[in-house]
Coordinates of C-alpha atoms and ligand atoms in Angstrom, one line a residue:
X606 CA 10.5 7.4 30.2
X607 CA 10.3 7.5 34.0
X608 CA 9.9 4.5 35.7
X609 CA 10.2 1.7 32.3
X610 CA 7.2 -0.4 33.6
X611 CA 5.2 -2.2 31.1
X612 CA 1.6 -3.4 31.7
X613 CA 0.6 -6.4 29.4
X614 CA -3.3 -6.8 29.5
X615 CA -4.1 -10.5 29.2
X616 CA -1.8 -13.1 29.8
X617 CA -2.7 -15.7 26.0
X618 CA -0.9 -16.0 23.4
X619 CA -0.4 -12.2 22.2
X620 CA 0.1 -11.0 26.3
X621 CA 2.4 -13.5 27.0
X622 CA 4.4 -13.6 24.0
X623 CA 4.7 -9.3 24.2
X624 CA 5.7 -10.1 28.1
X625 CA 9.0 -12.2 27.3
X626 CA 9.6 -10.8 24.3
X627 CA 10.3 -7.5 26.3
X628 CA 12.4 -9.3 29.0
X629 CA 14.5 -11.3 26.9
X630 CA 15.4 -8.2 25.0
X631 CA 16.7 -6.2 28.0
X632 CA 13.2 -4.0 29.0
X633 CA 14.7 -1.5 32.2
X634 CA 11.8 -1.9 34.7
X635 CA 8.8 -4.1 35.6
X636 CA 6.6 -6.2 33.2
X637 CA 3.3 -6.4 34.8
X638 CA 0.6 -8.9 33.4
X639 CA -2.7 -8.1 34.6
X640 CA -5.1 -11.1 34.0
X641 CA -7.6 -12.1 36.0
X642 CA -7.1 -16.0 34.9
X643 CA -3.8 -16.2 34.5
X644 CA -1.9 -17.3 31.9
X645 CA -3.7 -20.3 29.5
X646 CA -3.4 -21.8 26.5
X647 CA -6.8 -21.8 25.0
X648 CA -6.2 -24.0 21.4
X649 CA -6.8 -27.0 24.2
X650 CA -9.8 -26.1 25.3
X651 CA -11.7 -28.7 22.6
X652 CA -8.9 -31.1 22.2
X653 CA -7.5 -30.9 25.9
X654 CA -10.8 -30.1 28.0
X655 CA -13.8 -31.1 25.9
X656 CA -12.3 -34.7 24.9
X657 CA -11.6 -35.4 28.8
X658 CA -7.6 -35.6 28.6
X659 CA -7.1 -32.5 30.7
X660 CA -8.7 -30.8 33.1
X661 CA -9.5 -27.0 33.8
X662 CA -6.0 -26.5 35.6
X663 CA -3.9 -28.1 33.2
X664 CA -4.9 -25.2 30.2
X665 CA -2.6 -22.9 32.7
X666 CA 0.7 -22.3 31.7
X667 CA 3.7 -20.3 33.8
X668 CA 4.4 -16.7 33.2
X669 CA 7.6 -15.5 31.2
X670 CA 10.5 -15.5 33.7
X671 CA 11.1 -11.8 34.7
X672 CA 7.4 -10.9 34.9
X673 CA 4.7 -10.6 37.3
X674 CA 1.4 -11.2 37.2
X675 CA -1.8 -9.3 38.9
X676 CA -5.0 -11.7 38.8
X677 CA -7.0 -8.4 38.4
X678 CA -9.3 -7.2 35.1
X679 CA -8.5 -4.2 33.1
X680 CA -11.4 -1.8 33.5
X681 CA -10.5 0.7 31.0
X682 CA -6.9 2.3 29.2
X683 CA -7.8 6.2 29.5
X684 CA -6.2 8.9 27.3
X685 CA -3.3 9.5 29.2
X686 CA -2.6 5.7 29.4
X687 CA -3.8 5.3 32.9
X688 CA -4.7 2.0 33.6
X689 CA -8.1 1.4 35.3
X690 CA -8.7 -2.1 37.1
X691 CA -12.0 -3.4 38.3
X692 CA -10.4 -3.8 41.6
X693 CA -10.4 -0.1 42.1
X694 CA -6.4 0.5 41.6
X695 CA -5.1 2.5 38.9
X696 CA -1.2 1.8 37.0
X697 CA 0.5 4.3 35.2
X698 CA 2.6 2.8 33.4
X699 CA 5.1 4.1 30.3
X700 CA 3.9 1.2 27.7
X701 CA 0.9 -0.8 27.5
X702 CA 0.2 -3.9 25.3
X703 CA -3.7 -4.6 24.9
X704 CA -4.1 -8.7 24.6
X705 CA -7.2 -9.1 25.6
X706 CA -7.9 -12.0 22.9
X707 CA -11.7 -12.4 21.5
X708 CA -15.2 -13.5 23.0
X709 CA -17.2 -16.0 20.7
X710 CA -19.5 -14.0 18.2
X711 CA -23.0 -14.5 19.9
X712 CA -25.5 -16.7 18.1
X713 CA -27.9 -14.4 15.4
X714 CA -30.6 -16.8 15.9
X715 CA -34.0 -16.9 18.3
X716 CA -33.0 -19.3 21.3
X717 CA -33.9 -19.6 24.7
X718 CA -30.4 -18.7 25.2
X719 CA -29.9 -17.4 29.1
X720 CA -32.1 -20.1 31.0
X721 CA -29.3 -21.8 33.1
X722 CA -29.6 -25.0 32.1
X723 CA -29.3 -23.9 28.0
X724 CA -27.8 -26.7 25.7
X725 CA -26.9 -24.3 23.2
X726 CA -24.0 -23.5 24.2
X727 CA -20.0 -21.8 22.9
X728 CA -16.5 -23.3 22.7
X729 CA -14.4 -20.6 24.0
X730 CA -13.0 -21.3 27.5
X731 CA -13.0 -24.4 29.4
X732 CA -15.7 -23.4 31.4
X733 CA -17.6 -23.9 28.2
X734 CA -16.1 -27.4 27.5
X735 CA -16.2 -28.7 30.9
X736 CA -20.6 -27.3 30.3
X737 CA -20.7 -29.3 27.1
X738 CA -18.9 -32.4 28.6
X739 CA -21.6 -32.6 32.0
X740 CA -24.3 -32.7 29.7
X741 CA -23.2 -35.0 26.9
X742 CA -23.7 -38.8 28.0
X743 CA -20.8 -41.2 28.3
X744 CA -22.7 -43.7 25.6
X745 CA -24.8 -42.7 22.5
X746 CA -24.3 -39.0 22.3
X747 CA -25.5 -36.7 19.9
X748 CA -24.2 -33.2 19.2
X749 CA -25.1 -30.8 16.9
X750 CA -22.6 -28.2 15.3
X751 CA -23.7 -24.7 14.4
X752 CA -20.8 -23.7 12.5
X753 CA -17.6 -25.4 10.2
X754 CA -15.1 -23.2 10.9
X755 CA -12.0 -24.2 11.9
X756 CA -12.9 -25.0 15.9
X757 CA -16.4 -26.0 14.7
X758 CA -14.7 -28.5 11.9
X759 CA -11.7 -29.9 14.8
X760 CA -14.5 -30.1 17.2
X761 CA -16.9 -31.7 15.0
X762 CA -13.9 -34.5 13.9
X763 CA -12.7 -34.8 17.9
X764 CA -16.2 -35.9 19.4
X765 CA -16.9 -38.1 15.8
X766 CA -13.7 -40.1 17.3
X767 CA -15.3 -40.2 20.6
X768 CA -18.2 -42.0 19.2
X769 CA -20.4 -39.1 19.4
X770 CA -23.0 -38.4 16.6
X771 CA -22.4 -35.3 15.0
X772 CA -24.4 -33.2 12.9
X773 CA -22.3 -30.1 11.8
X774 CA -24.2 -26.9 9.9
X775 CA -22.9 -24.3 8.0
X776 CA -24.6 -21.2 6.5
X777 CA -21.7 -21.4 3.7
X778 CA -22.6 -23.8 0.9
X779 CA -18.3 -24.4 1.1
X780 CA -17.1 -23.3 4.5
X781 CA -14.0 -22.2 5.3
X782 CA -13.4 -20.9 1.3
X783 CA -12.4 -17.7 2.0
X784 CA -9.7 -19.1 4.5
X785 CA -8.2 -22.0 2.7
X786 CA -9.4 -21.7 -0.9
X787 CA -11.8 -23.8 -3.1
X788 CA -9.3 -26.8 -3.2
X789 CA -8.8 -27.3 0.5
X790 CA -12.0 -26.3 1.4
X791 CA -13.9 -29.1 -0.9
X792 CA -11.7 -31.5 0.1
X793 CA -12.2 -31.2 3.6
X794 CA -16.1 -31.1 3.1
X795 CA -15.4 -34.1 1.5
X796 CA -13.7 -35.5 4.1
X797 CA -17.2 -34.1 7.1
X798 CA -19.0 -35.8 4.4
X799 CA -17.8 -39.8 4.7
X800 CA -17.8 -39.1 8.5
X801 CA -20.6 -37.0 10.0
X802 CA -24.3 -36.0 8.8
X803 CA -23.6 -31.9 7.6
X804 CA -25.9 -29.3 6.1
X805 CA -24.6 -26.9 4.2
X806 CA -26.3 -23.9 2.7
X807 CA -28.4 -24.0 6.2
X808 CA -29.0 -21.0 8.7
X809 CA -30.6 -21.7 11.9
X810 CA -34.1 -21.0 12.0
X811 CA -35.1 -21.1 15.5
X812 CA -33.4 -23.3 18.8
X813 CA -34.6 -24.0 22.0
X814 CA -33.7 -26.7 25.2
X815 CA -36.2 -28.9 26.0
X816 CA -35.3 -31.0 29.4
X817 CA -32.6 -33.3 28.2
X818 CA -32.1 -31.8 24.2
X819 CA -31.1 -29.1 22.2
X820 CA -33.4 -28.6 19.3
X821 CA -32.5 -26.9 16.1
X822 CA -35.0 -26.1 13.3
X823 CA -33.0 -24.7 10.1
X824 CA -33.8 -22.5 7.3
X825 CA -35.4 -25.4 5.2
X826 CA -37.7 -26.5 7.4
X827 CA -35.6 -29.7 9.2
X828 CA -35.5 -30.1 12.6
X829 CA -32.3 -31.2 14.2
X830 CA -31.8 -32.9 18.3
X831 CA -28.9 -33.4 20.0
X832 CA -27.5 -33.4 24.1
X833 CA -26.0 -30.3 23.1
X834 CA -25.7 -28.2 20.4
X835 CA -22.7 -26.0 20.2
X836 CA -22.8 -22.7 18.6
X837 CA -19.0 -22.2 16.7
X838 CA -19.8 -18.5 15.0
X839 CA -16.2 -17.6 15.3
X840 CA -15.1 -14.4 17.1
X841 CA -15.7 -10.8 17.6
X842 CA -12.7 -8.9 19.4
X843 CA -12.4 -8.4 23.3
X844 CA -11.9 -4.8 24.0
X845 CA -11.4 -3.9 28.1
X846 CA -14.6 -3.0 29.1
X847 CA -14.8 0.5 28.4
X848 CA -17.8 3.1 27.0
X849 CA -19.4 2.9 24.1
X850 CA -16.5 1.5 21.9
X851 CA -16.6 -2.1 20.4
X852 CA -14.9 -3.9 18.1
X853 CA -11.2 -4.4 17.1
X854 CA -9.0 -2.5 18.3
X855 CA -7.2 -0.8 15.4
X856 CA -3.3 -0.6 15.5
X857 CA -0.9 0.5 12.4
X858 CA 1.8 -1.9 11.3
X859 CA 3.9 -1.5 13.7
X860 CA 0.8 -1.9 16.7
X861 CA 0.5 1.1 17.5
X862 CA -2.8 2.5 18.6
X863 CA -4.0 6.1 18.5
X864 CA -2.6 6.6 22.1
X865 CA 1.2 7.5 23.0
X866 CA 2.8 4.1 24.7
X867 CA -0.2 1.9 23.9
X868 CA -0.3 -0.9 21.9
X869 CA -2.6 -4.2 20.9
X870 CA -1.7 -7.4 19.6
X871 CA -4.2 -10.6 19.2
X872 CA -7.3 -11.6 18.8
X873 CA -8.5 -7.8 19.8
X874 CA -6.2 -5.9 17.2
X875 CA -7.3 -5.3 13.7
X876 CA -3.5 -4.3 11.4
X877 CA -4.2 -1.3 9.3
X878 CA -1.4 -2.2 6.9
X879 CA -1.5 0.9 3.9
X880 CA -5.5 0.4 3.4
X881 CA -6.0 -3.0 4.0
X882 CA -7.4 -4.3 7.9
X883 CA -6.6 -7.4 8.9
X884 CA -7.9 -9.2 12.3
X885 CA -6.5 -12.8 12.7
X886 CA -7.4 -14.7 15.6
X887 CA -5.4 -18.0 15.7
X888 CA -2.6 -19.0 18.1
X889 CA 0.9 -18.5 16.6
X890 CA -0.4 -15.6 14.7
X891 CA -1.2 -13.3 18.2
X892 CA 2.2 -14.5 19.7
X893 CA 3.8 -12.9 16.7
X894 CA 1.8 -10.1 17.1
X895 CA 2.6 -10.1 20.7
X896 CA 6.5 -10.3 19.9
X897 CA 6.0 -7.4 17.6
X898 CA 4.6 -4.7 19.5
X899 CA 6.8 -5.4 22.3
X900 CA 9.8 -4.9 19.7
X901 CA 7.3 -1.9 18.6
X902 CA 8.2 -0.6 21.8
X903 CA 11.6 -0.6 22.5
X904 CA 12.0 1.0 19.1
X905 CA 9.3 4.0 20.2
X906 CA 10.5 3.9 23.5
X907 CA 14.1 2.9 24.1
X908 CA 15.6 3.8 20.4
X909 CA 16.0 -0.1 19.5
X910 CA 15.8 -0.9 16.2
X911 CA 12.8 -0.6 14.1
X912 CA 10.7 -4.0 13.6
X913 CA 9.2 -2.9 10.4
X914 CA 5.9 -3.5 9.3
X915 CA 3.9 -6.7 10.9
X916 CA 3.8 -9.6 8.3
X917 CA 1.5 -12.3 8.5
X918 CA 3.8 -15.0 8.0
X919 CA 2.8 -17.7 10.7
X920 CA 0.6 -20.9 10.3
X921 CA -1.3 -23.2 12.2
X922 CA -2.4 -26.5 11.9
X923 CA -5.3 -29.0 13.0
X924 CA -5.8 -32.8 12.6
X925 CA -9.1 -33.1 11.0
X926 CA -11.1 -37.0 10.2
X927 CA -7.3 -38.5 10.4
X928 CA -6.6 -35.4 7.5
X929 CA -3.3 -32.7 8.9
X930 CA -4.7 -29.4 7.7
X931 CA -1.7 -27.0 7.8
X932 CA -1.8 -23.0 7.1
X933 CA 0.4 -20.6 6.2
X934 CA 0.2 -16.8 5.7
X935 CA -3.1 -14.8 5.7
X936 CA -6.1 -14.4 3.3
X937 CA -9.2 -12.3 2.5
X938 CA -11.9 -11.9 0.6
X939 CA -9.4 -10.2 -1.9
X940 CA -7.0 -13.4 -2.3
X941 CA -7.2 -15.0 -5.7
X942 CA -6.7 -19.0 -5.2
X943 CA -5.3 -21.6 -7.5
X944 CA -4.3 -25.3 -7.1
X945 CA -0.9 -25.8 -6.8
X946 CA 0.3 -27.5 -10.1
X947 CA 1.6 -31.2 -8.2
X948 CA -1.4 -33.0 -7.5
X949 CA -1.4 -32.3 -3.6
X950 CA -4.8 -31.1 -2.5
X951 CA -3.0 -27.7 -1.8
X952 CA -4.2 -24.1 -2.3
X953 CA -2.2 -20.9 -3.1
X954 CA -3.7 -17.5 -2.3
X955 CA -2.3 -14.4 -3.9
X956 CA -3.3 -10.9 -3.1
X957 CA -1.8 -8.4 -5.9
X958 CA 0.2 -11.0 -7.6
X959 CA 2.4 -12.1 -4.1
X960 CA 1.9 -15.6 -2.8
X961 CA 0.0 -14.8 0.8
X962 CA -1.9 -17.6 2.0
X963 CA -0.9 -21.7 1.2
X964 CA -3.2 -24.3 2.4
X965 CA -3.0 -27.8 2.3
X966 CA -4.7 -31.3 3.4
X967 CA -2.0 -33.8 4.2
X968 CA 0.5 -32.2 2.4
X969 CA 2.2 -30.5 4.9
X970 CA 6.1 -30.4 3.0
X971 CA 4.5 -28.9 0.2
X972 CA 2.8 -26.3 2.3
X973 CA 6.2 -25.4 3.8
X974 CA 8.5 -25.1 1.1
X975 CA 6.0 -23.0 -0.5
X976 CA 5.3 -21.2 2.5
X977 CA 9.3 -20.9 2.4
X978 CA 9.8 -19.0 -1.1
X979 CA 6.3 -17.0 -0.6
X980 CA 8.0 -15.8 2.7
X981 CA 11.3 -14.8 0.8
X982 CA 9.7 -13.3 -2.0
X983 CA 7.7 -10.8 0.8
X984 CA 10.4 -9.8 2.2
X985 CA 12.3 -8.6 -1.0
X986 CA 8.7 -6.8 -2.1
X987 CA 8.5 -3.1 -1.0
X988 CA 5.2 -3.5 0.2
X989 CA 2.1 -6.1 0.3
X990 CA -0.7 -3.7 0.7
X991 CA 0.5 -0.7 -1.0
X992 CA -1.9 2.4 0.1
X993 CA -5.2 2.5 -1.8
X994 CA -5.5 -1.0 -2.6
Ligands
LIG1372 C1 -11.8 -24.0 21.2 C2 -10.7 -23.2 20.5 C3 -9.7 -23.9 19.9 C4 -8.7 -23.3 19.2 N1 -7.7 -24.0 18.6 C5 -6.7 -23.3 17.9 C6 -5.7 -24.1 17.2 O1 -5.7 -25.3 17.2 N2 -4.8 -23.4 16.6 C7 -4.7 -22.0 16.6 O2 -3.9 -21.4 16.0 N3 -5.7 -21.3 17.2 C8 -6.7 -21.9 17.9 N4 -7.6 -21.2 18.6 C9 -7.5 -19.7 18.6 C10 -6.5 -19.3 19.6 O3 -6.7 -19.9 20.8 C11 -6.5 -17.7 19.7 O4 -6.3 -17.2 18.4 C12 -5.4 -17.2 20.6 O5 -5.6 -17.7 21.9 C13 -5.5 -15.7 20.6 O6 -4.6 -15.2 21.5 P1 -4.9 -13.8 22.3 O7 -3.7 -13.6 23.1 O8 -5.3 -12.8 21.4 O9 -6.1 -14.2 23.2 P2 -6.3 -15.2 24.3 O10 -5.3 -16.3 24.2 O11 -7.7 -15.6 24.4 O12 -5.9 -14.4 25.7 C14 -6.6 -13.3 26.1 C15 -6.4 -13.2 27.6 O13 -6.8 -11.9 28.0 C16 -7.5 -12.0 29.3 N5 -8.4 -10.8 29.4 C17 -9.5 -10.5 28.7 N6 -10.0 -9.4 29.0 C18 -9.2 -8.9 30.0 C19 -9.2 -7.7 30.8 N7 -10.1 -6.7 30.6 N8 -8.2 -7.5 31.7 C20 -7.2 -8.4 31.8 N9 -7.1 -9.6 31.1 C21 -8.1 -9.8 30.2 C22 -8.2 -13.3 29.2 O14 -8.5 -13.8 30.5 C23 -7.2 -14.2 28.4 O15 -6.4 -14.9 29.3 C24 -8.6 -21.8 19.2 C25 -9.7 -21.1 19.9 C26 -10.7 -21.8 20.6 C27 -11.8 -21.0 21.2

């Protein structure tokens, strides 16, 4: 190592988790982040900036203590870990983490998407709430929901308490299934149900703006109108603009990519762990990820101690219709489900008989404590994703 500077690219939850991470354990040299909007914390861009309680500025947060921070964009990482920025300079630096976070997955329907004035709009950045909120009258609003994910299911139950009429669509006859299994994911349809008008089973047709409405026309034929609609598809990885290559960035279990010193954590990085890829994109999740490759480094780079592979052991949470949702763990389309035994409304995913995911709707002790022994019992198991599977 020559000069021990580390370049963190993008300053969210991943960037900035990887920049202190690598300062509080006793990195030799600089920790450069290189954002061009600074550090922010994006899980209050509906339920900070969209509601009205905060403004653009207030999503920004400090930098880790020990770091600096270059308001620039990350052009490209070439093969010899050069780093390009748009700005015309170049960095050289002996360890890169990639944390460039996600971009909302573009709508698949026709729209007259790209006129200025579009009501048919995303949910990623505050730019797009502060958008939403200019054209969404004070009194008698109507929005429409094009998606019941998790952001399109908080959003959908934060403007319903605004007094907003909300219609919220999924293409998914039981959204959010393959996240939180069958229990929690009925029960919280339930819950859209007794508050908000919802299609399920519904693709979008065809949307356009008229002057002062977004129209929607679905598969079946219905024709939905609303101030805005907003289009809550979920997210496709953020790569630093560079060639032809798209999608996640892959990284082995310890966040490694294919290139010597560099690393990506986040919303970007897909986890090759022994045959499985994984891509998570929630909050607590890419600061983990962020934490790990830095420790990832100091282990490739400095002879610290080895992290081991990356588990996917953090949660999140969301208050949805009055309801706490809480998450623990990961799941995919591989995770068998089952109701836990006591009555809560509570799911437990297993992937190769090893407790993985636990969901649960207002049941948040149970989800811990299970969540607790699941944890234990991983870390005693050789390996979750043995090779092949
Ligand atoms: C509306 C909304 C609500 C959400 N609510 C929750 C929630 O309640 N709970 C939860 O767990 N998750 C939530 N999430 C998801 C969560 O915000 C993300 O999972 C998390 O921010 C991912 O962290 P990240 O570091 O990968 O990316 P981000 O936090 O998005 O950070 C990426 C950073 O990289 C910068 N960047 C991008 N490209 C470049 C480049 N080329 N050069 C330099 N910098 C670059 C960006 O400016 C950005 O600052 C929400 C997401 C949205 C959109």
């Amino acid at each position: 190592m020559t000069s021990g500077h580390a370049v963190i690219v993008g300053a969210g939850a991943a960037g900035w988790s990887a920049a202190d991470t690598l300062v509080r354990s006793g990195w030799p040299g600089r920790v450069t982040i290189v954002d061009p909007a600074g550090a922010t914390n994006r899980t209050l861009v509906n339920t900070g900036v969209l509601t009205g309680l905060l403004n653009r500025e207030q999503l920004s947060r400090p930098i880790p203590t020990g770091t600096e921070l270059l308001q620039d964009e990350v052009e490209a990482i070439e093969e010899v870990g050069t780093v390009r920025l748009r700005s015309g300079g170049r960095l050289a630096p002996d360890a890169v983490v990639i944390a460039s976070g996600s971009v909302p997955r573009p709508a698949s329907f026709e729209a007259d998407a790209g006129a200025p004035r579009s009501r048919i709009l995303p949910l990623h950045s505050a730019e797009d709430a502060e958008r939403i909120r200019g054209l969404v009258p004070s009194n008698g609003a109507s929005v429409v929901i094009l998606g019941a994910g998790l952001v399109g299911s908080e959003t959908a139950s934060l403007l319903a308490d605004a007094g907003v009429d909300v219609t919220l669509v999924a293409r998914s006859t039981l959204p959010l299934r393959e996240q939180l299994g069958p229990t929690v994911a009925s029960e919280l349809l339930r819950r859209h149900r007794d508050r908000i008008r919802v299609r399920t089973g519904r693709s979008v047709a065809r949307a356009t703006t008229r002057s002062s409405s977004a129209v929607i026309e679905l598969s079946d034929g219905e024709t939905l109108e609303g101030d805005a609609a907003i289009v809550a598809h979920g997210t496709l990885a953020r790569r630093p603009a560079s060639g032809s290559d798209r999608g996640a960035i892959t990284v082995d279990a310890r966040l490694r990519t294919g290139l010597r010193g560099v690393y990506a954590a986040g919303g970007v990085a897909s986890i090759l762990a022994h045959g499985t890829v994984i891509r998570v994109d929630h909050w607590d999740d890419a600061a983990a990820q962020g934490a790990h490759a830095a420790r990832s480094i100091l282990h490739d780079l400095l002879g610290g101690p080895d992290p081991g592979e990356y588990r996917f052991e953090s949660g999140y949470s969301s208050r949805i219709h009055g309801s706490m949702l809480t998450a623990w763990g990961v799941a995919t389309d591989r995770t068998e489900w089952s109701r836990h035994v006591d009555g809560a409304t509570v799911g437990v995913g297993r992937h190769l008989g090893h407790v993985t995911a636990v969901t649960g709707l207002d049941a948040p002790l149970v989800v811990r404590d299970l969540a607790a022994s699941a944890s234990r019992d991983l870390r005693d198991s050789l390996s979750l994703y043995p090779t092949g599977v």
